PDB file of C-alpha atoms in Angstrom:
ATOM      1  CA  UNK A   1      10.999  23.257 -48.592  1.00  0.00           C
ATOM      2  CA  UNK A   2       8.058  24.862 -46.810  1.00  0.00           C
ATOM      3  CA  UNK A   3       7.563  29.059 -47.272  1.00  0.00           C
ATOM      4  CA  UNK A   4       5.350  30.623 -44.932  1.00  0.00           C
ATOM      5  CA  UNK A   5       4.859  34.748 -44.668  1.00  0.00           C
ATOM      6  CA  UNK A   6       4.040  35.849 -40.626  1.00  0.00           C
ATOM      7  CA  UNK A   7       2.243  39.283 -40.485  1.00  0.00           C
ATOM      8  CA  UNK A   8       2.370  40.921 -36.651  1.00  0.00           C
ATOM      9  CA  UNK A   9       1.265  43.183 -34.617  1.00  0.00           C
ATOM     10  CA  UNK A  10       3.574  44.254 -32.056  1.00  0.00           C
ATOM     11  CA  UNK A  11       3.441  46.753 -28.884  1.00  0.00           C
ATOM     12  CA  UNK A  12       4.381  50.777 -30.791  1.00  0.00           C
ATOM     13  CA  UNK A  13       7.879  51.636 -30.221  1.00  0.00           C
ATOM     14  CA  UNK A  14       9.054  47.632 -30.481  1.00  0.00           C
ATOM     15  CA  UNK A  15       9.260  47.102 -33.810  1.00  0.00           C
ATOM     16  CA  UNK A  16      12.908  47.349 -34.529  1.00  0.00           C
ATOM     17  CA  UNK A  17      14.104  44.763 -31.391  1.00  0.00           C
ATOM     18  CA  UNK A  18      11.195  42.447 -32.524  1.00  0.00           C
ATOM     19  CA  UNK A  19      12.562  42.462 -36.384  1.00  0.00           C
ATOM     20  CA  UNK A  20      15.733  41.716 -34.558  1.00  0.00           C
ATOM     21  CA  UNK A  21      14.940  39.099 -32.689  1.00  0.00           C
ATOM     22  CA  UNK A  22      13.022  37.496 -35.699  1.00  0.00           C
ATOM     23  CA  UNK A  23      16.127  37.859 -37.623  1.00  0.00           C
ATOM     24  CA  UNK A  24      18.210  35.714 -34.701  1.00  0.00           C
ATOM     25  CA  UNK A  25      15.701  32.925 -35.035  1.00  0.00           C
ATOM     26  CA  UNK A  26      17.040  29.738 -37.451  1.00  0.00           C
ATOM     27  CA  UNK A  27      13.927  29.376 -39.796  1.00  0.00           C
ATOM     28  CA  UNK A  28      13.510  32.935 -40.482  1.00  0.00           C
ATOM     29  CA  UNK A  29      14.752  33.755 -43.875  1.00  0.00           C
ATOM     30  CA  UNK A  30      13.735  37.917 -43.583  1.00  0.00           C
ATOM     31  CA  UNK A  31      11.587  40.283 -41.696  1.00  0.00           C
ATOM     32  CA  UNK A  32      10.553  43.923 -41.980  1.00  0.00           C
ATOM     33  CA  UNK A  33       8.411  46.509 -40.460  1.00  0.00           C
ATOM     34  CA  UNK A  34       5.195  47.671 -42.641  1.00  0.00           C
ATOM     35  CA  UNK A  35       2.989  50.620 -42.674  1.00  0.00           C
ATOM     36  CA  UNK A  36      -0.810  49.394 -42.727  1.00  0.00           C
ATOM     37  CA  UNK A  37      -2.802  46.962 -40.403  1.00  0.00           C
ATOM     38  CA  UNK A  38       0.085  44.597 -39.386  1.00  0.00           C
ATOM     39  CA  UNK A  39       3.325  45.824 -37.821  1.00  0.00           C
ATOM     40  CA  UNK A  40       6.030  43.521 -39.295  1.00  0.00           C
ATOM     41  CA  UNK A  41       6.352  40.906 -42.016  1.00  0.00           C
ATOM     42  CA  UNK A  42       8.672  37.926 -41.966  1.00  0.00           C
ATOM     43  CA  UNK A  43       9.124  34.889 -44.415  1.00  0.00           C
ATOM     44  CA  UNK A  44      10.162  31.570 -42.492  1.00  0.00           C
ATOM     45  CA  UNK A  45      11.299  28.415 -44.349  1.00  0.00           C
ATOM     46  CA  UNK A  46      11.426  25.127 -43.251  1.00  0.00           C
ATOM     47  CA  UNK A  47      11.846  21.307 -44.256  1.00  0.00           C
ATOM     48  CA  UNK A  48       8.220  21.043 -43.940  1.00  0.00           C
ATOM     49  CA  UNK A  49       5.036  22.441 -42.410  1.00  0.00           C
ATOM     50  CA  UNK A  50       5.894  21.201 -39.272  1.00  0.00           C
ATOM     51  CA  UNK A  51       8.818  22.997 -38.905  1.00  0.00           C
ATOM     52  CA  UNK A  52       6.589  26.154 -40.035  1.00  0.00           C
ATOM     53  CA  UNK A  53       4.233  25.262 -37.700  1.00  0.00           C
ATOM     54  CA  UNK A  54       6.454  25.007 -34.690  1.00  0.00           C
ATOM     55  CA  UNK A  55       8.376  28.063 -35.328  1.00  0.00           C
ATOM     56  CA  UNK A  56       5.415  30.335 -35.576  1.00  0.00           C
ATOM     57  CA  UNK A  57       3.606  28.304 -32.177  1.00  0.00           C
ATOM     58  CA  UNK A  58       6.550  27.671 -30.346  1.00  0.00           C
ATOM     59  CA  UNK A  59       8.991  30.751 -31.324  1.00  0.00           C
ATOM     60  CA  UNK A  60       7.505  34.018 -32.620  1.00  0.00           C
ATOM     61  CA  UNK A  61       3.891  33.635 -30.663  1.00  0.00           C
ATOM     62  CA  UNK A  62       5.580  33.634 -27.321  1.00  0.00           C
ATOM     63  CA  UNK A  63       7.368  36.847 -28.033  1.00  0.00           C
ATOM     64  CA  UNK A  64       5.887  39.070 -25.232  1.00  0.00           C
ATOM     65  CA  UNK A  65       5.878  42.034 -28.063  1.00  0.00           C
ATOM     66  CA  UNK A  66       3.603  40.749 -30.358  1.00  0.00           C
ATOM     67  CA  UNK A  67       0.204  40.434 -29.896  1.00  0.00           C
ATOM     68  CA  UNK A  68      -1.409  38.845 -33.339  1.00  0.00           C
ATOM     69  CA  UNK A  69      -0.381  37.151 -36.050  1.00  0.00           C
ATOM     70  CA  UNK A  70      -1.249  35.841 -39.049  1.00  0.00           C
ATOM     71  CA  UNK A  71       0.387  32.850 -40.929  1.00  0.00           C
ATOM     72  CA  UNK A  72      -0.034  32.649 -44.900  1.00  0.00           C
ATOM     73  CA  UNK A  73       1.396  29.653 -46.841  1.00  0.00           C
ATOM     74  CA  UNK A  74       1.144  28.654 -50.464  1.00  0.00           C
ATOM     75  CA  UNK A  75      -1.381  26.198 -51.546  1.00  0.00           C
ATOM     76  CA  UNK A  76       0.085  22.715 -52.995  1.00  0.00           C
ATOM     77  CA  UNK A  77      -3.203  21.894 -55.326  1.00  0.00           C
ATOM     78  CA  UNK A  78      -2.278  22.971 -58.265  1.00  0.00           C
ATOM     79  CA  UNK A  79      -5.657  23.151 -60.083  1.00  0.00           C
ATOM     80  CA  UNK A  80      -6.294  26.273 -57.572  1.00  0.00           C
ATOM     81  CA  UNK A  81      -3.453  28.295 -58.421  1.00  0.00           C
ATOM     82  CA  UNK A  82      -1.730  28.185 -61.114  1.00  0.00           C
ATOM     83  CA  UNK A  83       1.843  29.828 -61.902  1.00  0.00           C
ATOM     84  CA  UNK A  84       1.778  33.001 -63.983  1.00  0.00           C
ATOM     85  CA  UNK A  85       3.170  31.062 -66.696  1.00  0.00           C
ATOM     86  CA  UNK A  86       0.198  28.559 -67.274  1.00  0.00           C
ATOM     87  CA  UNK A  87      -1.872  31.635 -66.958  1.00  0.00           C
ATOM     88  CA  UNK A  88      -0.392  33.717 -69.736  1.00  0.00           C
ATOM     89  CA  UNK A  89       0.306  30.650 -72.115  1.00  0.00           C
ATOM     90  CA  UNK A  90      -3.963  29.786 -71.698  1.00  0.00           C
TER      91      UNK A  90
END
């Protein structure tokens, strides 16, 4: 299973139909609206980074609310990051 977090930015005032219409979309697992530089947060699973991929392209770009966005995902090589775990156990 692929985990991706979206950050937005969205037109002022839009924020609550946007986390709504995020929320209608399969692959979206939760959204919410943030104070700061983005607007709204939402994590999206899929089977694979495709699926990620088209969901954030194909789905939440074209929403004519939001403006930006800004797709993190986790990193598989696990000599970069390691779990919490590993670290506290070094």
């Amino acid at each position: 299973m692929a985990t991706a977090y979206v950050l937005m930015n969205c037109d002022m005032g839009s924020e609550r139909k946007v986390i709504s219409l995020l929320n209608a979309i399969d692959d979206v697992v939760e959204s919410h609206g943030t104070l700061g530089l983005y607007d709204i947060v939402a994590k999206v699973e899929s089977a694979d980074e495709k699926g990620i991929q088209n969901t954030v392209t194909q789905t939440i770009r074209k929403m004519p609310e939001i403006h930006s966005t800004m797709t993190l995902t986790r990193s598989e090589a696990g000599e970069l990051f390691q779990s919490s775990d590993k670290l506290v156990a070094a």
